[in-house]
PDB file of C-alpha atoms and ligand atoms in Angstrom:
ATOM      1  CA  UNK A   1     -15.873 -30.903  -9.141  1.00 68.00           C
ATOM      2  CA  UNK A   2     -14.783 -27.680 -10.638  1.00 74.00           C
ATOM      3  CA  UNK A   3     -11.919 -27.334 -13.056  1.00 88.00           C
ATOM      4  CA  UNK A   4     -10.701 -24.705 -10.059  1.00 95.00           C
ATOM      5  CA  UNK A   5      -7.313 -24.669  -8.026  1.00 97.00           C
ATOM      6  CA  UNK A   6      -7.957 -22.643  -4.962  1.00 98.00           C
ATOM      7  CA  UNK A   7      -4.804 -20.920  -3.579  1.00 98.00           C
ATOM      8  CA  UNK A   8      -5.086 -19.942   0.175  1.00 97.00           C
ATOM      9  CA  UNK A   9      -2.970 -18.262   2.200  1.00 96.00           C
ATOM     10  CA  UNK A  10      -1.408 -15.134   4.297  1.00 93.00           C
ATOM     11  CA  UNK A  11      -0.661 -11.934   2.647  1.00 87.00           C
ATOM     12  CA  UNK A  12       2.720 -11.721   1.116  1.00 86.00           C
ATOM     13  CA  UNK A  13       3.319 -15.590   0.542  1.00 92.00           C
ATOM     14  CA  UNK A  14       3.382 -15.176  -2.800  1.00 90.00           C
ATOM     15  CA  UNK A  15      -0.171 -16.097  -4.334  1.00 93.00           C
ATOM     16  CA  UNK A  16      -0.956 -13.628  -6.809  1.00 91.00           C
ATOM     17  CA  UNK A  17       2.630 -14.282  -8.473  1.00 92.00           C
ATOM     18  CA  UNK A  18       1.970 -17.489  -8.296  1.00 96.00           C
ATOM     19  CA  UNK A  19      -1.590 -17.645  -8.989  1.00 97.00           C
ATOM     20  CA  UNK A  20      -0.600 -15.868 -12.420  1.00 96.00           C
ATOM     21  CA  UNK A  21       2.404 -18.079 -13.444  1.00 96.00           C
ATOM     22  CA  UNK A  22       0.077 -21.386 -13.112  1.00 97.00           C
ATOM     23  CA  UNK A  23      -2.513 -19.828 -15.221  1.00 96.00           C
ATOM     24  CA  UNK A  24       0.029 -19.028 -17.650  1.00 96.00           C
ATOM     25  CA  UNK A  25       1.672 -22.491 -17.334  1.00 96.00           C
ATOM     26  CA  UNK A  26      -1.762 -24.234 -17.685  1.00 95.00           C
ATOM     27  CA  UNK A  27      -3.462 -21.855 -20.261  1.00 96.00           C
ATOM     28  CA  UNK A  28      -6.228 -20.988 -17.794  1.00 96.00           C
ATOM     29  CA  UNK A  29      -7.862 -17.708 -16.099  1.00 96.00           C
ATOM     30  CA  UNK A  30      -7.010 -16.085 -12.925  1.00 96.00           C
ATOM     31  CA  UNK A  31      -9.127 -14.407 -10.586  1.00 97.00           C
ATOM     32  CA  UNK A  32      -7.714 -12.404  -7.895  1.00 96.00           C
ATOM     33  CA  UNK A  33     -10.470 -12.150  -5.207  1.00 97.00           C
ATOM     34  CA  UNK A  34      -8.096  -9.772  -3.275  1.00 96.00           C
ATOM     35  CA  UNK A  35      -8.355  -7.216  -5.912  1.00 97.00           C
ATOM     36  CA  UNK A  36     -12.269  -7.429  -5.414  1.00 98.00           C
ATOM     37  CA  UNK A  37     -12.104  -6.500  -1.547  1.00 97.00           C
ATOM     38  CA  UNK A  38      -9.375  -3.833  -2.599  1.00 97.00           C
ATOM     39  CA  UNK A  39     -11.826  -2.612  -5.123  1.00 98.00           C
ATOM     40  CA  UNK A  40     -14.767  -2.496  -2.834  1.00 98.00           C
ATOM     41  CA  UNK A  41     -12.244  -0.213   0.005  1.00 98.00           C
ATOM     42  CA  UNK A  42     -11.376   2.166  -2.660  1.00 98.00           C
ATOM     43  CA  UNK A  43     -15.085   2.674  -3.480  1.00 98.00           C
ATOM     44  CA  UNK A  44     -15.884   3.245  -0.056  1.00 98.00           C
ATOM     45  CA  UNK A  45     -13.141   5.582   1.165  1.00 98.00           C
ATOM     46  CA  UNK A  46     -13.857   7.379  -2.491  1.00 97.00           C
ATOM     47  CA  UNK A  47     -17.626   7.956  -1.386  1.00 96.00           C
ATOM     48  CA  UNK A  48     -16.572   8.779   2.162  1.00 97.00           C
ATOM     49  CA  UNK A  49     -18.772   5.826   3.429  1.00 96.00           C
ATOM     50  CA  UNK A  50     -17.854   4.103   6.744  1.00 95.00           C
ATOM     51  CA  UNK A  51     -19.341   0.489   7.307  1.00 95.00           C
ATOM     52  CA  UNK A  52     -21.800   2.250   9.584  1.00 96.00           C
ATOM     53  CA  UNK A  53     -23.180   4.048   7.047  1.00 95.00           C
ATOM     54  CA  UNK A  54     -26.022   1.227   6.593  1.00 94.00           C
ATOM     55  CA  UNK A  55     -28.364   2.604   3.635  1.00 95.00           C
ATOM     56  CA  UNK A  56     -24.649   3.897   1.992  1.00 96.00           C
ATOM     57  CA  UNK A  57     -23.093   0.622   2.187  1.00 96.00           C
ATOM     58  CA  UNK A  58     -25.973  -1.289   0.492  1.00 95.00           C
ATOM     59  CA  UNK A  59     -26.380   1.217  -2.105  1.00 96.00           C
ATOM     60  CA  UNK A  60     -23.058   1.294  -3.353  1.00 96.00           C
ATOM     61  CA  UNK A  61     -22.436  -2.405  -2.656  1.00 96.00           C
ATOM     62  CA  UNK A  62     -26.007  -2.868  -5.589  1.00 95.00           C
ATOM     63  CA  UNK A  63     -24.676  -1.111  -7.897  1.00 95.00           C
ATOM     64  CA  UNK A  64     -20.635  -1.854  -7.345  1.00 95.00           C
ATOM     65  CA  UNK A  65     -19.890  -2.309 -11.181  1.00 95.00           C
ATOM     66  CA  UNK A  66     -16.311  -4.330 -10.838  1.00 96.00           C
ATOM     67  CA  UNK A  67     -14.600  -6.410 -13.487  1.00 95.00           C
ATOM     68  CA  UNK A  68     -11.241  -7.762 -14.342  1.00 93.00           C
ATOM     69  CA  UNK A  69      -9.599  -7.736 -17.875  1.00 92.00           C
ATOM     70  CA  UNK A  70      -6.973 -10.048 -18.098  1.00 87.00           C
ATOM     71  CA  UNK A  71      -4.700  -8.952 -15.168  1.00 87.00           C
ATOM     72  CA  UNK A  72      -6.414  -5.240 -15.075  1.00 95.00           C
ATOM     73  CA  UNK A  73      -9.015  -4.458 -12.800  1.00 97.00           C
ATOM     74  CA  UNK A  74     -12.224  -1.672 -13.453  1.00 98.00           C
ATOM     75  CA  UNK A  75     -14.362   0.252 -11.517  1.00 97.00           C
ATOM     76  CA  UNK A  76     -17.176   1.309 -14.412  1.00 96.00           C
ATOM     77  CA  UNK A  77     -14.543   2.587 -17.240  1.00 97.00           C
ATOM     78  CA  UNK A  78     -11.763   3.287 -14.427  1.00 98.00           C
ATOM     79  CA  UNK A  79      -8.335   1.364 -14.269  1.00 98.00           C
ATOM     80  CA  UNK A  80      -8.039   0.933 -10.856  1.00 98.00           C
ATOM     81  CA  UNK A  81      -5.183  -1.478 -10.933  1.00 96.00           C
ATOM     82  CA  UNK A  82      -2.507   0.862  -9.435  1.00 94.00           C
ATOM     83  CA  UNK A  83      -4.996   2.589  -7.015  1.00 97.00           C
ATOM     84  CA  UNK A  84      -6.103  -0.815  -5.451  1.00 97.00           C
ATOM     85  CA  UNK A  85      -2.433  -1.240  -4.335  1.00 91.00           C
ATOM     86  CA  UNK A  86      -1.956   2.050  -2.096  1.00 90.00           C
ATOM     87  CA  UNK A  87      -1.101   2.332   1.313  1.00 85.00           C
ATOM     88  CA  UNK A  88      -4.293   3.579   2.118  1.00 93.00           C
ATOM     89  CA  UNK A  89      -6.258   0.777   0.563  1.00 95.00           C
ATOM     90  CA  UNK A  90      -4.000  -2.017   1.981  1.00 89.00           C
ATOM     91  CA  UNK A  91      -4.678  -0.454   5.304  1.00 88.00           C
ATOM     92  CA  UNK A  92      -8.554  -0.093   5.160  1.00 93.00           C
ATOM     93  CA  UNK A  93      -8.965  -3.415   3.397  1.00 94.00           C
ATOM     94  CA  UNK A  94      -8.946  -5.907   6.474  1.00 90.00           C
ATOM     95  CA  UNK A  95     -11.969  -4.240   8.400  1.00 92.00           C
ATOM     96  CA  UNK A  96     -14.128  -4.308   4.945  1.00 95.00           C
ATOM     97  CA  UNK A  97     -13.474  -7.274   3.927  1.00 95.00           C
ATOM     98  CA  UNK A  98     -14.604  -8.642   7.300  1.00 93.00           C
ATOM     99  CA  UNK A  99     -18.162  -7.368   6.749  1.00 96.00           C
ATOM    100  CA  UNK A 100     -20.491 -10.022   5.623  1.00 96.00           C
ATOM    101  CA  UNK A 101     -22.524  -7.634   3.729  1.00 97.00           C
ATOM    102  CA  UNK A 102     -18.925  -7.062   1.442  1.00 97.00           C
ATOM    103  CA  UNK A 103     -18.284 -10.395   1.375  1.00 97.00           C
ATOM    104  CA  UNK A 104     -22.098 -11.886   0.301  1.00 96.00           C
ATOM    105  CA  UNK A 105     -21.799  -9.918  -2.650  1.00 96.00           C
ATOM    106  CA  UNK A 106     -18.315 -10.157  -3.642  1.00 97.00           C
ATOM    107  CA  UNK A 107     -18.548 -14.451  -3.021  1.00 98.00           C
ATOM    108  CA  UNK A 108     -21.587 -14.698  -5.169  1.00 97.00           C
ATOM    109  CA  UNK A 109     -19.728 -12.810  -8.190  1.00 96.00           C
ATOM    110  CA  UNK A 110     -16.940 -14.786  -7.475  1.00 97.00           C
ATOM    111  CA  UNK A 111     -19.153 -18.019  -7.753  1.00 97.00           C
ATOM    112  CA  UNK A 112     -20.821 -16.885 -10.921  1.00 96.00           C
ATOM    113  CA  UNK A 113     -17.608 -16.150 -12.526  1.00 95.00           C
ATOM    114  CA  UNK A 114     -16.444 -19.814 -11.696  1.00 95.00           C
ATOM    115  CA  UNK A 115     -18.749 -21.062 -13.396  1.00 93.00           C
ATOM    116  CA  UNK A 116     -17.437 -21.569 -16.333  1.00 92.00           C
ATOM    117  CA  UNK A 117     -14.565 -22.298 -17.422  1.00 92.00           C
ATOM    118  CA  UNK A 118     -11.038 -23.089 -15.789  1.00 95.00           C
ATOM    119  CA  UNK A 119      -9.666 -21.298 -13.200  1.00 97.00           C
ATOM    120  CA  UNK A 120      -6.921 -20.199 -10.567  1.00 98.00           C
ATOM    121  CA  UNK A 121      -8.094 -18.329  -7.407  1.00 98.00           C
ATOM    122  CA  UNK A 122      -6.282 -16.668  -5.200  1.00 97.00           C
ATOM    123  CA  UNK A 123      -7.805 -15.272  -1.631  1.00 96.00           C
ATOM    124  CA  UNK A 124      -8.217 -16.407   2.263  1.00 95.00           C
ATOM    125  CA  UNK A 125     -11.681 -18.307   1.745  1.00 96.00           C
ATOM    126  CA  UNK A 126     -11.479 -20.408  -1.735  1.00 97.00           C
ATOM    127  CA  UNK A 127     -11.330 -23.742  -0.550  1.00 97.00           C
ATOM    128  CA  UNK A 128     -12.539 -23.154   2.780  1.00 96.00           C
ATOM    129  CA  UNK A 129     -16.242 -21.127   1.623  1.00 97.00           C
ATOM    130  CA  UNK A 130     -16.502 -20.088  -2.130  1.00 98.00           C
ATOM    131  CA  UNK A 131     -15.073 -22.896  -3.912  1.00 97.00           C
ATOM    132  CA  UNK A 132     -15.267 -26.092  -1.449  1.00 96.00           C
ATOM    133  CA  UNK A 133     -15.174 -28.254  -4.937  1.00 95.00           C
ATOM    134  CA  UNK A 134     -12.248 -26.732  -6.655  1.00 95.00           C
ATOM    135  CA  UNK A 135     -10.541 -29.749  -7.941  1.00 92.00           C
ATOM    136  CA  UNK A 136      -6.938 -29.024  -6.415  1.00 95.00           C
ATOM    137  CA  UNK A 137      -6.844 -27.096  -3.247  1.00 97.00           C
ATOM    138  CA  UNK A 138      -2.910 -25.249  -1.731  1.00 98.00           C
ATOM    139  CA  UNK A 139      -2.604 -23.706   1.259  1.00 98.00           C
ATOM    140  CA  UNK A 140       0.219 -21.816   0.458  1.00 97.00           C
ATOM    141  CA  UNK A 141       2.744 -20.472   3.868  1.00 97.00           C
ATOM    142  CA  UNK A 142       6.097 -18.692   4.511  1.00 96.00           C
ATOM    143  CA  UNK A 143       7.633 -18.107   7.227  1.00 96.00           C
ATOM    144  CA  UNK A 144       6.930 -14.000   8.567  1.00 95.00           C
ATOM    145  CA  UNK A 145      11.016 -13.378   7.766  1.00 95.00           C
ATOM    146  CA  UNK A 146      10.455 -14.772   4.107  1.00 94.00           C
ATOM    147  CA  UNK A 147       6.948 -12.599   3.767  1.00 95.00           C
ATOM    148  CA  UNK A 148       8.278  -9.566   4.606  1.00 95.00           C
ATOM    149  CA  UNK A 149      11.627  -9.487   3.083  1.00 93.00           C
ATOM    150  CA  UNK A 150       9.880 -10.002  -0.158  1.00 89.00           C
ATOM    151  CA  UNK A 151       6.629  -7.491  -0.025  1.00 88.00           C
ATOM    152  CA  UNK A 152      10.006  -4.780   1.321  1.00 92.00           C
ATOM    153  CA  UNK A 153      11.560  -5.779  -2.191  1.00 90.00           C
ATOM    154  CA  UNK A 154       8.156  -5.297  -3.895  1.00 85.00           C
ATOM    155  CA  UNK A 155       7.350  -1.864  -2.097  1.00 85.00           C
ATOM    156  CA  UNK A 156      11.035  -0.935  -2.740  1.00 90.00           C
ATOM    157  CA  UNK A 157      10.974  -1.444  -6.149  1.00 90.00           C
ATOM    158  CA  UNK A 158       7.786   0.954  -6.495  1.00 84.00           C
ATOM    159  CA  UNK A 159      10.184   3.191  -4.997  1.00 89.00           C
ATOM    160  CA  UNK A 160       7.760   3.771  -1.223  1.00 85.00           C
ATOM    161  CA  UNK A 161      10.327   3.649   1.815  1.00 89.00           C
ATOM    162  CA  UNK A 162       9.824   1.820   4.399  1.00 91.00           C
ATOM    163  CA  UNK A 163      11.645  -0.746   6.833  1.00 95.00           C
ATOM    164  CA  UNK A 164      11.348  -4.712   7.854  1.00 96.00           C
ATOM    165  CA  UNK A 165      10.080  -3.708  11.584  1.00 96.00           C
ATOM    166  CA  UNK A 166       7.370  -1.471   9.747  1.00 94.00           C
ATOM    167  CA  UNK A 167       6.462  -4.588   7.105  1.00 92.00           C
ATOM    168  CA  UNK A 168       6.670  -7.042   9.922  1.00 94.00           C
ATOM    169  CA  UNK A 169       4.149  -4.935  12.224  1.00 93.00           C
ATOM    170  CA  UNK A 170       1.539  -4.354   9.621  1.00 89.00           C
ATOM    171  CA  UNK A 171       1.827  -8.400   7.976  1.00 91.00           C
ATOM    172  CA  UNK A 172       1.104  -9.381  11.501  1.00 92.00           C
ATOM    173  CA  UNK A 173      -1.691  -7.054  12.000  1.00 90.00           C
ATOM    174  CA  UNK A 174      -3.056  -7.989   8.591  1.00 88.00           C
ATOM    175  CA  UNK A 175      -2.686 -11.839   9.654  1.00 90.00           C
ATOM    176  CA  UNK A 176      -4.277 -10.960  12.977  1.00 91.00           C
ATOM    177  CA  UNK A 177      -7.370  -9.623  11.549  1.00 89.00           C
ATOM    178  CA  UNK A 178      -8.152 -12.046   8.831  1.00 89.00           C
ATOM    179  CA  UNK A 179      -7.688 -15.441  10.722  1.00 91.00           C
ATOM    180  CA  UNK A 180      -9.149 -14.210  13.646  1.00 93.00           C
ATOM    181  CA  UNK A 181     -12.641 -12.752  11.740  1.00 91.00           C
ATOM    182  CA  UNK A 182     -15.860 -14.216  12.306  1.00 92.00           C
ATOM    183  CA  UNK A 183     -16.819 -14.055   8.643  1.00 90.00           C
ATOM    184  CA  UNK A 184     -15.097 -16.906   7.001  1.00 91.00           C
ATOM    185  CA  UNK A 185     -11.622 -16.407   8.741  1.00 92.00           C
ATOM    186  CA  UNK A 186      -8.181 -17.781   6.344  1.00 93.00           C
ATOM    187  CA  UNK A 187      -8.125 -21.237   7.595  1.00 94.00           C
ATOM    188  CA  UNK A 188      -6.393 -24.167   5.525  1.00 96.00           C
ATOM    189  CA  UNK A 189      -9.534 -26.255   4.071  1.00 97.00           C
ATOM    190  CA  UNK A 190      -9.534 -30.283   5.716  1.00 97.00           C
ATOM    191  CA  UNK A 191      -8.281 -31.101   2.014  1.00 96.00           C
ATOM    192  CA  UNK A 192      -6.017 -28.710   0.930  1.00 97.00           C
ATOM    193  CA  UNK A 193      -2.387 -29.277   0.204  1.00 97.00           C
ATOM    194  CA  UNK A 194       0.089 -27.102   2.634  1.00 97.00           C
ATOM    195  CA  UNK A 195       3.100 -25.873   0.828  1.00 97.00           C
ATOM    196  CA  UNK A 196       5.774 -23.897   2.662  1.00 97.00           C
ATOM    197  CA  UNK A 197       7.901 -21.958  -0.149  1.00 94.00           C
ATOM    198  CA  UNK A 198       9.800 -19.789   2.367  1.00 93.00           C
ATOM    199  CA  UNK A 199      12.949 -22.000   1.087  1.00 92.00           C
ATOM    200  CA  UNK A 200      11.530 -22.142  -2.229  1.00 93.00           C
ATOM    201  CA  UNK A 201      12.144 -19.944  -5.754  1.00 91.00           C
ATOM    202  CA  UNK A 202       8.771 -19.301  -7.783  1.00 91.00           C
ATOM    203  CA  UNK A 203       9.582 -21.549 -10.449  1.00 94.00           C
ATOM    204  CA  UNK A 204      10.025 -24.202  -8.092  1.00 96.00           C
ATOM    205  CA  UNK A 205       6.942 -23.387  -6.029  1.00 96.00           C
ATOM    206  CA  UNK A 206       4.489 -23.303  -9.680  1.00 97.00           C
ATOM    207  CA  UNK A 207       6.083 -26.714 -10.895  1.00 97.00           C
ATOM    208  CA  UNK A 208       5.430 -28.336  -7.510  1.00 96.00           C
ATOM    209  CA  UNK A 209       1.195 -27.137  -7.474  1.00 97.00           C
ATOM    210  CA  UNK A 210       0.922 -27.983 -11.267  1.00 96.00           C
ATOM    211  CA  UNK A 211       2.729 -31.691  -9.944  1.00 95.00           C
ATOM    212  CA  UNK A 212       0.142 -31.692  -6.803  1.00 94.00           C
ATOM    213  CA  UNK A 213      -2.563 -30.756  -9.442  1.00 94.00           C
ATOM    214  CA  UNK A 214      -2.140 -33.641 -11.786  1.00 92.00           C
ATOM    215  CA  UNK A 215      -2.383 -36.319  -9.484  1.00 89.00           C
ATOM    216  CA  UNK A 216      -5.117 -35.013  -7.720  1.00 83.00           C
ATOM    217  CA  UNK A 217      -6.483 -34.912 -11.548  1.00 79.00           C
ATOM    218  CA  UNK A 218      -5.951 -38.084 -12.244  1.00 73.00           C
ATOM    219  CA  UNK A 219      -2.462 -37.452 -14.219  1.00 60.00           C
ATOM    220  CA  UNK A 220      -4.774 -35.241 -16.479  1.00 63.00           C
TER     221      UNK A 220
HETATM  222  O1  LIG B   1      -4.567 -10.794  -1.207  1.00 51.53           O
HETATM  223  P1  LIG B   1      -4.687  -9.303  -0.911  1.00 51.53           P
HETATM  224  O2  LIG B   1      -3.641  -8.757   0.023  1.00 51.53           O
HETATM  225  O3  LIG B   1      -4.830  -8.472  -2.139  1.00 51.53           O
HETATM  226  O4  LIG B   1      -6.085  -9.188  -0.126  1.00 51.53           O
HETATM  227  C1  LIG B   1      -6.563  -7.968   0.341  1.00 51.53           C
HETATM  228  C2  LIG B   1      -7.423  -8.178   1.574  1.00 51.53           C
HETATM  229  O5  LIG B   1      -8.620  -8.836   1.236  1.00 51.53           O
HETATM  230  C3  LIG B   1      -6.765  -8.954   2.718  1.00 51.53           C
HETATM  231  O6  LIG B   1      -6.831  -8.166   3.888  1.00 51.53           O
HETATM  232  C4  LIG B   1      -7.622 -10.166   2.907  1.00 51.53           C
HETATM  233  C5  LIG B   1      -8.883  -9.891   2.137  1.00 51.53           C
HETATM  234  N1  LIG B   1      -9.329 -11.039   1.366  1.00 51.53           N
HETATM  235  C6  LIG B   1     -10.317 -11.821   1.914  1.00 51.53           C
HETATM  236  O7  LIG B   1     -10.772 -11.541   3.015  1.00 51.53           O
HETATM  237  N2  LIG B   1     -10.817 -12.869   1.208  1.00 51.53           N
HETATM  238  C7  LIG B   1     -10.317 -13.181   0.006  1.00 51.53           C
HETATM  239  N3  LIG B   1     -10.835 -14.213  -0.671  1.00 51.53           N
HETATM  240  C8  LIG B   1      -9.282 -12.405  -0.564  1.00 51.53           C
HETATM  241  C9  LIG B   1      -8.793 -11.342   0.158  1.00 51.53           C
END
């Protein structure tokens, strides 16, 4: 077993909020696999490489030098935080991280890195594929009305205009793509824990994992 909780799920349910309040709560590290795949797209549409660009893709995917500090992210000496977030990004970001040469390399790193240590990760694959022994495993849904309304208050408050119909239609296109990949689609793991928190505020939804956590641990 790894001192891991893997938290799955569909984009806007609320996992990297809530990935970073538990590791808060519990005093341990987060790793936000999404932010890898982002990092990877901006890299590629940076270099102008398309995924058919074989010789490209393997070259920059060798010497892809990626890290996270605390809740920044790096490419070389380069904040990319904020750039990892664009429109442009979130668009091109479901057709790389669907290529198994992106995701052999990034699921490797992300198995070295947990290691050691105690972690929460967030992504589509944790329990399913990198992290089958994570000690407590959430499968974390909302309902498409909940999802959107909240990602239109995120992208509102960075001040980028937009509308529900336009959040709805690219959520379900996002959701399309991933769970219907051949490379390790988002599918709930046999053993994880499905928590809907579309009627549920974030405090509510971090006390109820930690709760799911520590009897799965034992009462640890
Ligand atoms: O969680 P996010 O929206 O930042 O993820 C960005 C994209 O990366 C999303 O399209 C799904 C993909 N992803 C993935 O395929 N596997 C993961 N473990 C994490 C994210």
């Amino acid at each position: 077993m790894l001192n891991l909780i893997a938290l799955d799920g569909p984009s806007g349910v609320g996992k990297s909020t809530t990935a970073k309040r538990l590791a808060d709560a519990l005093e341990w590290d987060y790793m936000d696999t999404g932010a890898m795949y982002r990092a990877v797209t901006l890299a590629f549409q940076r270099a102008g490489i398309t995924l058919e660009d074989s010789d490209k893709v393997c070259r920059l995917l060798s010497s892809l030098d990626y890290e996270q500090k605390g809740t920044s992210y790096y490419l070389g000496d380069e904040n990319i935080s904020e750039a990892i977030r664009s429109p442009e990004v979130t668009k091109g970001v479901s057709a790389i991280s669907a290529d198994p040469r992106v995701r052999e390399i990034l699921v490797n790193l992300q198995r070295k890195l947990g290691q050691r240590g105690n972690w929460i990760v967030d992504g589509r694959d944790i329990g399913t594929v990198v992290f089958p022994q994570a000690v407590c495993k959430i499968f974390l849904v909302a309902s498409p009305q909940a999802r959107a309304q909240r990602r239109l208050l995120e992208l509102q408050a960075k001040g980028i205009s937009t509308t529900i119909g336009e959040v709805l239609a690219d959520q379900e296109r996002r959701d399309h793509l991933d769970s219907t990949r051949e490379e390790s689609p988002l599918r709930k793991a046999d053993d994880a824990i499905e928590l809907d928190s579309s009627n549920l505020g974030q405090e509510e939804v971090v006390a109820k994992i930690i709760q799911l956590f520590k009897q799965k641990n034992g009462g640890k």
